[in-house]
mmCIF file of C-alpha atoms in Angstrom:
data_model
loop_
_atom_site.group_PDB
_atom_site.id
_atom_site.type_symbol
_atom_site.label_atom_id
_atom_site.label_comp_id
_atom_site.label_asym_id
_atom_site.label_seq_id
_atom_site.Cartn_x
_atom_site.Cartn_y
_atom_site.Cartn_z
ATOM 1 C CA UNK V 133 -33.462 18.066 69.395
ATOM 2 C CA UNK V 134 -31.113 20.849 70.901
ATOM 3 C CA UNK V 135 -30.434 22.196 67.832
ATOM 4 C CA UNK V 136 -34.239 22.797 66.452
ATOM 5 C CA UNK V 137 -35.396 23.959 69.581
ATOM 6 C CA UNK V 138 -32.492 25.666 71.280
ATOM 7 C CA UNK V 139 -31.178 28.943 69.613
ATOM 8 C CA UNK V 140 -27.604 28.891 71.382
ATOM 9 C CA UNK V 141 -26.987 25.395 70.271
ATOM 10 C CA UNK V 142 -27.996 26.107 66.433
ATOM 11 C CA UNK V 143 -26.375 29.473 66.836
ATOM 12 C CA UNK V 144 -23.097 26.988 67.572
ATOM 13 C CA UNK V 145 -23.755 24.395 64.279
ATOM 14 C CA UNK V 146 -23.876 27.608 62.367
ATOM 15 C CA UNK V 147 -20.358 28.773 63.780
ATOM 16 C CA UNK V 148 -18.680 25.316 63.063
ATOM 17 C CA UNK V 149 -20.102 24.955 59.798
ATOM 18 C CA UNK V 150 -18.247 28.369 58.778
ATOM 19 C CA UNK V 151 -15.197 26.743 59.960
ATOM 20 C CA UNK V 152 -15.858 23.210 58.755
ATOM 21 C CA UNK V 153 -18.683 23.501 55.827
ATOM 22 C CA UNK V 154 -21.270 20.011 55.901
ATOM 23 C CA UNK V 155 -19.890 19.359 59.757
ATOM 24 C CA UNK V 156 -23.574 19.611 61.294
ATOM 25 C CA UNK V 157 -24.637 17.684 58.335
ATOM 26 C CA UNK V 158 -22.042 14.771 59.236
ATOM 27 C CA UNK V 159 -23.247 14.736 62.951
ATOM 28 C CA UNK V 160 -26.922 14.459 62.312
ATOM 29 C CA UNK V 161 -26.988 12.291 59.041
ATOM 30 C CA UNK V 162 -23.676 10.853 58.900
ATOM 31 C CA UNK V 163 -23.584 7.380 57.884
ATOM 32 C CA UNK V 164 -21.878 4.709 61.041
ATOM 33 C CA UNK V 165 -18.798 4.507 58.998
ATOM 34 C CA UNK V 166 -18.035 8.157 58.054
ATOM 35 C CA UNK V 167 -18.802 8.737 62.025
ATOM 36 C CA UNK V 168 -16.557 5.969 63.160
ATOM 37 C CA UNK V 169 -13.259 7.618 61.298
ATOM 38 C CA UNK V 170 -11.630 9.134 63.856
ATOM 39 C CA UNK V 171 -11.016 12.606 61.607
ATOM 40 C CA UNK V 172 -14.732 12.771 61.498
ATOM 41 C CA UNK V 173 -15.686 11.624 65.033
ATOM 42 C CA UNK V 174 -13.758 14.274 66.849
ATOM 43 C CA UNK V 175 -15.265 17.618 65.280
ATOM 44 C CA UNK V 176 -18.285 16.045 65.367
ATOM 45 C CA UNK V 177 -18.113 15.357 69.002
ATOM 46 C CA UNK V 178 -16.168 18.574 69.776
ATOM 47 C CA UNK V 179 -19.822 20.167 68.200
ATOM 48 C CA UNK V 180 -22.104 18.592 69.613
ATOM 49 C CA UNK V 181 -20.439 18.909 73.066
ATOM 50 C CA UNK V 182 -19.635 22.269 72.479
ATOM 51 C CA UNK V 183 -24.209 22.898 71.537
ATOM 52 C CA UNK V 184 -24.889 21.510 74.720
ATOM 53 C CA UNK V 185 -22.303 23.003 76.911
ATOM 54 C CA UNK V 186 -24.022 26.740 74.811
ATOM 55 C CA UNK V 187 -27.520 25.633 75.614
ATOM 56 C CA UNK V 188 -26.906 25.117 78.937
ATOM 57 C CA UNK V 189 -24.781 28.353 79.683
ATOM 58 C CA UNK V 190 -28.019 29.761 77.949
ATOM 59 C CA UNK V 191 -30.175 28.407 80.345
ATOM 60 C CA UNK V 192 -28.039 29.916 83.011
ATOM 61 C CA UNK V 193 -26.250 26.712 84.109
ATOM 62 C CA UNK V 194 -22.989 28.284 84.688
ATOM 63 C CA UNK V 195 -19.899 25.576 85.365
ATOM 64 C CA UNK V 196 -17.690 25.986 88.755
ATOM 65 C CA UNK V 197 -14.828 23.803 87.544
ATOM 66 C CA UNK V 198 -14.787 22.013 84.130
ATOM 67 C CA UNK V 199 -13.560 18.384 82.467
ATOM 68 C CA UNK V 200 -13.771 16.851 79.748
ATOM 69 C CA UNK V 201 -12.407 12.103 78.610
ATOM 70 C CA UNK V 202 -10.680 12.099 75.763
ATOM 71 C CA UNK V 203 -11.067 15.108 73.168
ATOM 72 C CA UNK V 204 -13.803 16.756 75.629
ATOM 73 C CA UNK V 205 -10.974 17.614 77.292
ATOM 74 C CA UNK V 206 -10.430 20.173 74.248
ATOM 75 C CA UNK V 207 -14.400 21.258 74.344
ATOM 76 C CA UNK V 208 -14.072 21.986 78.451
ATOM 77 C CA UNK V 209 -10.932 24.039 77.472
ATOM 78 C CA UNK V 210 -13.084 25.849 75.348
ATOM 79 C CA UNK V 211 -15.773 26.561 77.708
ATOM 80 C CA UNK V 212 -13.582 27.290 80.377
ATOM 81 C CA UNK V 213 -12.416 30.262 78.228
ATOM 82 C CA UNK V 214 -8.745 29.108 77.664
ATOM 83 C CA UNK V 215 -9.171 29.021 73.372
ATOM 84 C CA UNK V 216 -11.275 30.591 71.081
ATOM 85 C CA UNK V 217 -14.229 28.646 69.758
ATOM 86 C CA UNK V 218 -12.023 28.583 65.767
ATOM 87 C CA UNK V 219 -9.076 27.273 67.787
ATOM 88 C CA UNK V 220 -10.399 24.607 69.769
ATOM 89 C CA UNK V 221 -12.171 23.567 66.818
ATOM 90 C CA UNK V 222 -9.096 23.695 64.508
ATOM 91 C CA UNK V 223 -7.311 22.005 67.053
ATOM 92 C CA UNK V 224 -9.595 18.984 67.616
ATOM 93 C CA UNK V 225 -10.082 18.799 64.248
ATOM 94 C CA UNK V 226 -6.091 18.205 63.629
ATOM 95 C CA UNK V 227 -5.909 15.812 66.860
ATOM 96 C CA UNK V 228 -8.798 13.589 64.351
ATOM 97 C CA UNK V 229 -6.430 14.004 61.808
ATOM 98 C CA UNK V 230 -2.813 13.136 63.135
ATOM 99 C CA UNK V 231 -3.978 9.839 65.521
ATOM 100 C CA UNK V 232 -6.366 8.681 62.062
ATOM 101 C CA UNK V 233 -3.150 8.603 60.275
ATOM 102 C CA UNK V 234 -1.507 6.652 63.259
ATOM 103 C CA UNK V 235 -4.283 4.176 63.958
ATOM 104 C CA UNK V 236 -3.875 3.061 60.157
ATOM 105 C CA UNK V 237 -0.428 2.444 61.268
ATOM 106 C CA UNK V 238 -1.046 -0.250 64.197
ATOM 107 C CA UNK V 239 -3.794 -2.615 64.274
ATOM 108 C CA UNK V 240 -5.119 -1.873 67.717
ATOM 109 C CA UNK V 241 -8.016 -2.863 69.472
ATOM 110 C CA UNK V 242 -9.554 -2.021 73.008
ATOM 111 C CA UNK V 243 -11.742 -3.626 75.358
ATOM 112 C CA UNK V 244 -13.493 -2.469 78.870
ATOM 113 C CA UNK V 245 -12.177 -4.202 81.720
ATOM 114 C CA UNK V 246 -14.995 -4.940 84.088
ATOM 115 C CA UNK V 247 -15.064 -6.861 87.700
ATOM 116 C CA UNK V 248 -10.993 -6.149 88.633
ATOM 117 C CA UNK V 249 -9.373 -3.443 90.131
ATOM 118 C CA UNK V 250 -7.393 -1.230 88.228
ATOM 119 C CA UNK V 251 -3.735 -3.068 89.712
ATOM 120 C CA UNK V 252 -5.019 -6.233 88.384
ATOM 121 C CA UNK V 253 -5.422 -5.295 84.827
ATOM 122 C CA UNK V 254 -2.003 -3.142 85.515
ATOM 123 C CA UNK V 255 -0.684 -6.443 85.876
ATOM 124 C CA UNK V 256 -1.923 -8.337 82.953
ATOM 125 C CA UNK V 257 -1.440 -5.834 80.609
ATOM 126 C CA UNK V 258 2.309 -6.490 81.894
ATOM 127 C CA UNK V 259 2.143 -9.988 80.821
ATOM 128 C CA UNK V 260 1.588 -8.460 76.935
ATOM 129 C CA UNK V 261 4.079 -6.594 74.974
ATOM 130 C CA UNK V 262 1.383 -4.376 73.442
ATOM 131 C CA UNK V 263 -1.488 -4.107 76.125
ATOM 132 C CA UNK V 264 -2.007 -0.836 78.211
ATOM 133 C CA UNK V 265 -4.319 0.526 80.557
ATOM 134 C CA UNK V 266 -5.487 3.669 79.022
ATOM 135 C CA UNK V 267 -8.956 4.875 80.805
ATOM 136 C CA UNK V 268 -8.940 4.484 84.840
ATOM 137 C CA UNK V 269 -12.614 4.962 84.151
ATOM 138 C CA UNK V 270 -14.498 4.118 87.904
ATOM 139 C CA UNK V 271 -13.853 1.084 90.140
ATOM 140 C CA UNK V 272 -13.864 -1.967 88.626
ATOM 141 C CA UNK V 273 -14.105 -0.622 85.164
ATOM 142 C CA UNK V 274 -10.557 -0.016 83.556
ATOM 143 C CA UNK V 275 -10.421 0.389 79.304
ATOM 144 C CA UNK V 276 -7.271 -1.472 78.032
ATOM 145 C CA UNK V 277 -5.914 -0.889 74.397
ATOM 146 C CA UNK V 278 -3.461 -3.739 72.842
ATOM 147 C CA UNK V 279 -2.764 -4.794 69.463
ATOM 148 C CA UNK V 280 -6.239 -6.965 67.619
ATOM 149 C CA UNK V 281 -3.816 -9.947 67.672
ATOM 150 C CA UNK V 282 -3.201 -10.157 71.715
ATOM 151 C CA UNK V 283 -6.646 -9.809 71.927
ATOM 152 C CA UNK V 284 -7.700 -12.919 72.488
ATOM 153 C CA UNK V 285 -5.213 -13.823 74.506
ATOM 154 C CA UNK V 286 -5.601 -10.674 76.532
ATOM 155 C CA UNK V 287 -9.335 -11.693 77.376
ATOM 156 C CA UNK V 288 -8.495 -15.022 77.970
ATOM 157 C CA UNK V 289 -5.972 -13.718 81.056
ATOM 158 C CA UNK V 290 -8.817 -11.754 82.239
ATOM 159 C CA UNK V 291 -11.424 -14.421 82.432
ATOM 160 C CA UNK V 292 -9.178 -16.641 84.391
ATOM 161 C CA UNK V 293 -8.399 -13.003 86.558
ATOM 162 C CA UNK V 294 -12.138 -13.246 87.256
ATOM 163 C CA UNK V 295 -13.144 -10.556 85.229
ATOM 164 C CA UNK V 296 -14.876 -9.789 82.025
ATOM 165 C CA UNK V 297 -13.303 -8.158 78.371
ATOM 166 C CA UNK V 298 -15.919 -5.865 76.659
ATOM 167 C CA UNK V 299 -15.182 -5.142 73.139
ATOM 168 C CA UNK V 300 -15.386 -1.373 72.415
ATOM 169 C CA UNK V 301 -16.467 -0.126 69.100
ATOM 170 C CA UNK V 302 -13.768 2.352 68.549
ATOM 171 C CA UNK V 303 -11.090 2.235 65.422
ATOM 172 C CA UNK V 304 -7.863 1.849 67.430
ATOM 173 C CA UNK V 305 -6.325 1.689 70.853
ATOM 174 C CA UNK V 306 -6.552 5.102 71.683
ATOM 175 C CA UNK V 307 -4.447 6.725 74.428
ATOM 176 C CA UNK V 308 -1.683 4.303 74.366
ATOM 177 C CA UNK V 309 1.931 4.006 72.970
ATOM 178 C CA UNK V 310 0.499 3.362 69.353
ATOM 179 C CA UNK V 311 -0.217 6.936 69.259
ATOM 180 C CA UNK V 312 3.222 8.535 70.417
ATOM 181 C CA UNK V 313 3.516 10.072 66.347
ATOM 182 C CA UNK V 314 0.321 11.750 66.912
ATOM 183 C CA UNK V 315 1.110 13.258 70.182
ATOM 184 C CA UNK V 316 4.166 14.857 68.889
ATOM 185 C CA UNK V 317 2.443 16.436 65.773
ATOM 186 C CA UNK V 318 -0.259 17.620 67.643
ATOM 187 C CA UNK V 319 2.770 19.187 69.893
ATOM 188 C CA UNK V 320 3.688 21.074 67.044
ATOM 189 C CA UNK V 321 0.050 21.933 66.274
ATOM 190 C CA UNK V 322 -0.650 23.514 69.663
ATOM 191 C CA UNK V 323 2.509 26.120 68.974
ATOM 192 C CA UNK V 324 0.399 27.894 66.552
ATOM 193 C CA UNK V 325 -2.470 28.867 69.226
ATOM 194 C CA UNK V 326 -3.009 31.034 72.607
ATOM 195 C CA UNK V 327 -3.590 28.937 74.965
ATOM 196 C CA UNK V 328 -5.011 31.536 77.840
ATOM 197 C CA UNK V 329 -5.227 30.517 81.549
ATOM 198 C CA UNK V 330 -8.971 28.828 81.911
ATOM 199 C CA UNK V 331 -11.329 31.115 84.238
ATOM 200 C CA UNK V 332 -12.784 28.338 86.085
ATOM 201 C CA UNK V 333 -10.849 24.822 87.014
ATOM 202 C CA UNK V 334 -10.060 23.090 84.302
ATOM 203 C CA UNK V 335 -8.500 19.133 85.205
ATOM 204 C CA UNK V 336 -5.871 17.519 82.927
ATOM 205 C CA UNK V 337 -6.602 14.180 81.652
ATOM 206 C CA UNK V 338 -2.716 13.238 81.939
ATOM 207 C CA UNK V 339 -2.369 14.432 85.408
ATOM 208 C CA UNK V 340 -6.213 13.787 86.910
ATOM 209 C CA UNK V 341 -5.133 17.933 88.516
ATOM 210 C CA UNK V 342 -6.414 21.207 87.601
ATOM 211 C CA UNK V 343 -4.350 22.748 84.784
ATOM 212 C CA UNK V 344 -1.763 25.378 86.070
ATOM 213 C CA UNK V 345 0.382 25.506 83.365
ATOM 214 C CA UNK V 346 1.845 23.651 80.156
ATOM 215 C CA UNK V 347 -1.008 23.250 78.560
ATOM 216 C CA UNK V 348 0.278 22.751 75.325
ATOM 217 C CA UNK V 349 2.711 20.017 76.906
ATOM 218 C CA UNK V 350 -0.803 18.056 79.044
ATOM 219 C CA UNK V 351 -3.004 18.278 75.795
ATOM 220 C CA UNK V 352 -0.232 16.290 73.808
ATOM 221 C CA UNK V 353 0.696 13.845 76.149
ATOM 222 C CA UNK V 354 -2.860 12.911 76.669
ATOM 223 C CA UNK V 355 -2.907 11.348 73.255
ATOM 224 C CA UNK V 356 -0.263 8.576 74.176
ATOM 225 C CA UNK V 357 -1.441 8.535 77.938
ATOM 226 C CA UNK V 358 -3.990 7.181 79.726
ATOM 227 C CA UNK V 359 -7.035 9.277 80.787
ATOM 228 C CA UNK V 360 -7.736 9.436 84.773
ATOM 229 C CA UNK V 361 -11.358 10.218 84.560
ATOM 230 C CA UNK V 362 -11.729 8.687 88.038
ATOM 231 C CA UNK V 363 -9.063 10.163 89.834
ATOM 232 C CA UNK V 364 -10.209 13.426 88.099
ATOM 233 C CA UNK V 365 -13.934 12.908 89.295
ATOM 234 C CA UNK V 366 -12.501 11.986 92.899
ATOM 235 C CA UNK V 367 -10.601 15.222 92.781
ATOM 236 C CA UNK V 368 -13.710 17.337 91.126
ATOM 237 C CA UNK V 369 -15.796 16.220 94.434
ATOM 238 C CA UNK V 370 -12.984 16.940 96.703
ATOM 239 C CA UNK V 371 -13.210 20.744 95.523
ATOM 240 C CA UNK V 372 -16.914 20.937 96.415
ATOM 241 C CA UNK V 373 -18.400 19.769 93.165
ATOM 242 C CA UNK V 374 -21.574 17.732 93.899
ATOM 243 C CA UNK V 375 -23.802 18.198 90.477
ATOM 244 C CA UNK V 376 -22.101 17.171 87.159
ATOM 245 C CA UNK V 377 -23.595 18.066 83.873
ATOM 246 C CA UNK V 378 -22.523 15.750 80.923
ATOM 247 C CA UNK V 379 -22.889 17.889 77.729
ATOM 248 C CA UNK V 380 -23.112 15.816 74.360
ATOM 249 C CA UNK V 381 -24.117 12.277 73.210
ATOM 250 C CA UNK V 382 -24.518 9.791 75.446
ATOM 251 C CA UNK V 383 -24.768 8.842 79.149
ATOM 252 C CA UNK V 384 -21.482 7.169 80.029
ATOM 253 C CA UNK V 385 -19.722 9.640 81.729
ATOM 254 C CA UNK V 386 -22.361 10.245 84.366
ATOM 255 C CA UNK V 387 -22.424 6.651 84.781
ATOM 256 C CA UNK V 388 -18.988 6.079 86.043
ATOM 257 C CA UNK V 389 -19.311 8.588 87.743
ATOM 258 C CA UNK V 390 -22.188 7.288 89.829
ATOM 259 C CA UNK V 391 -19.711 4.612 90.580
ATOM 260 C CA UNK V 392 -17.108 6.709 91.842
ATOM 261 C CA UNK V 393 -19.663 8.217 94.086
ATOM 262 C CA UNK V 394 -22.952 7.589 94.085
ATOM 263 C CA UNK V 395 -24.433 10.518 96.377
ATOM 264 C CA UNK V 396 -23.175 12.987 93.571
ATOM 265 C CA UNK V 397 -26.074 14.462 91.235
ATOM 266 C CA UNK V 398 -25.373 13.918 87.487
ATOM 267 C CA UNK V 399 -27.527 15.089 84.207
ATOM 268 C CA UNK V 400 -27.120 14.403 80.319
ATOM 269 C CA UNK V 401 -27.650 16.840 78.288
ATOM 270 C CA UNK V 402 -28.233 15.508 75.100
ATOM 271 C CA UNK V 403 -31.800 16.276 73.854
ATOM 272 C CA UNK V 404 -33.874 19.425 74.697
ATOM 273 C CA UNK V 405 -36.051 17.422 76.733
ATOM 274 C CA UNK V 406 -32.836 16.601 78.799
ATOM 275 C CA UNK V 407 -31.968 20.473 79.267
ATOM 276 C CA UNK V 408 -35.533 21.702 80.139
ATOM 277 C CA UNK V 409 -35.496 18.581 83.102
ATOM 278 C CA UNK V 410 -32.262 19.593 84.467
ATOM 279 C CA UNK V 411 -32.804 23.644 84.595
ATOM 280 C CA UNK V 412 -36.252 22.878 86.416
ATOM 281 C CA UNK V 413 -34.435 20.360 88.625
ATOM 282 C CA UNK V 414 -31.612 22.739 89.451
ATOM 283 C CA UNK V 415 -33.681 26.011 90.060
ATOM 284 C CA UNK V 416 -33.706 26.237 93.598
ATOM 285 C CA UNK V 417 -29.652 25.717 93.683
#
């Protein structure tokens, strides 16, 4: 793994664990249900996003422009030097908090919408009084969060749209209207830290743009917004950007955005095997 053979990455664990004690603990032998609460899947993320993103800076991968779905957005604003390393984790650690206590509140759901174009599913979430598209994720792939009990429903309008309804394993509907108490306390959260202007590019997930000010105001509003990874990507590659690094678990991001253009190089950085391949690979650029 990064963190037994990579000394920036471990350096990292040891960091968070000062701030959080047991946190590298959780994220390598958490059990599936501690790791599903949302209070414990954000910091968890936020580190091991945060490793990789070290161990590849280490390497001397150095990023042009920076973004990051969901609460990566709050690890690429770290990176990109806007907040310290405490803040950003104190600050994803109370986004966990606030939307854990609001997805107790509603019983949401949310599925990936697969084979229709993001108007379509626009227009069948309109047909629900608690469906909303929340992740423009690539073409043809759009996540939708709505209450458990218009789920069925939901994927029943979507089969007969001609496309598919992918249950996600996630404890809410995440980036939607259910989540409007959490945006506003994590408002008041992000009054308490300097939030400096980022040295590279940094792209909002509310806007899909590169940050050029409120930042306090873009971070909170993503919680109850949707997330325009693939207007973001489209924009990323507009600006030059034609090698994406995806730092942390999993391979998802790099594979939407394959979709959104496929001539673009991505890698995953997830295990040292990953980083050693993608260094050697890179060299020569």
């Amino acid at each position: 793994t990064l963190f037994q053979h990579n000394s920036a990455a471990r350096a990292l664990f040891d960091e968070i664990d000062r701030l959080r004690p047991g946190t590298s603990n959780l994220c390598f032998f958490g059990t599936e249900e501690a790791l599903g609460e949302t209070q414990n899947t954000q910091p968890c993320l936020f580190a091991c996003e945060l490793a990789a993103a070290r161990a590849l800076q280490s390497a001397g991968v150095r990023p042009d422009m920076a973004a990051g779905f969901s609460l990566g957005e709050i690890a690429a604003l770290t990176i990109a030097g806007s907040v310290s390393l405490a803040s950003g984790f104190e600050l994803v650690t109370r986004r966990g908090e606030l939307m854990q206590a609001d997805a107790q509140k509603a019983a949401g759901a949310m599925v990936a919408v697969i084979k229709l174009d993001a108007g379509t599913v626009d227009a069948l979430c309109r047909e629900f009084d608690h469906a909303y598209p929340v992740n423009y994720n690539c073409p043809g792939q759009t996540g939708v969060a709505c209450l458990k009990s218009e789920l069925p429903a939901f994927a029943d309008a979507v089969r007969a749209a001609g496309g598919r309804a992918i249950p996600l394993k996630v404890g809410a509907g995440f980036h939607s209207p259910f989540f409007r108490e959490a945006s506003r306390g994590f408002a008041l959260a992000l009054q308490q830290h300097l939030i400096a202007p980022p040295a590279i590019p940094l792209y909002s997930n509310y806007t899909g743009l590169p940050y050029e000010k409120d930042y306090a105001l873009l971070l909170s509003r993503q919680i109850c917004n949707p997330v325009r990874w693939e207007t973001i990507v489209q924009n990323m590659i507009a600006e030059g950007a034609d090698t994406f690094f995806e730092a942390g678990p999993g391979r998802v991001l790099s594979g939407m955005i394959k979709k959104i253009d496929p001539k673009v190089r991505t890698f995953c950085i997830e295990e040292y095997a990953d980083l050693e391949s993608a260094v050697k690979e890179c060299r020569p650029c």
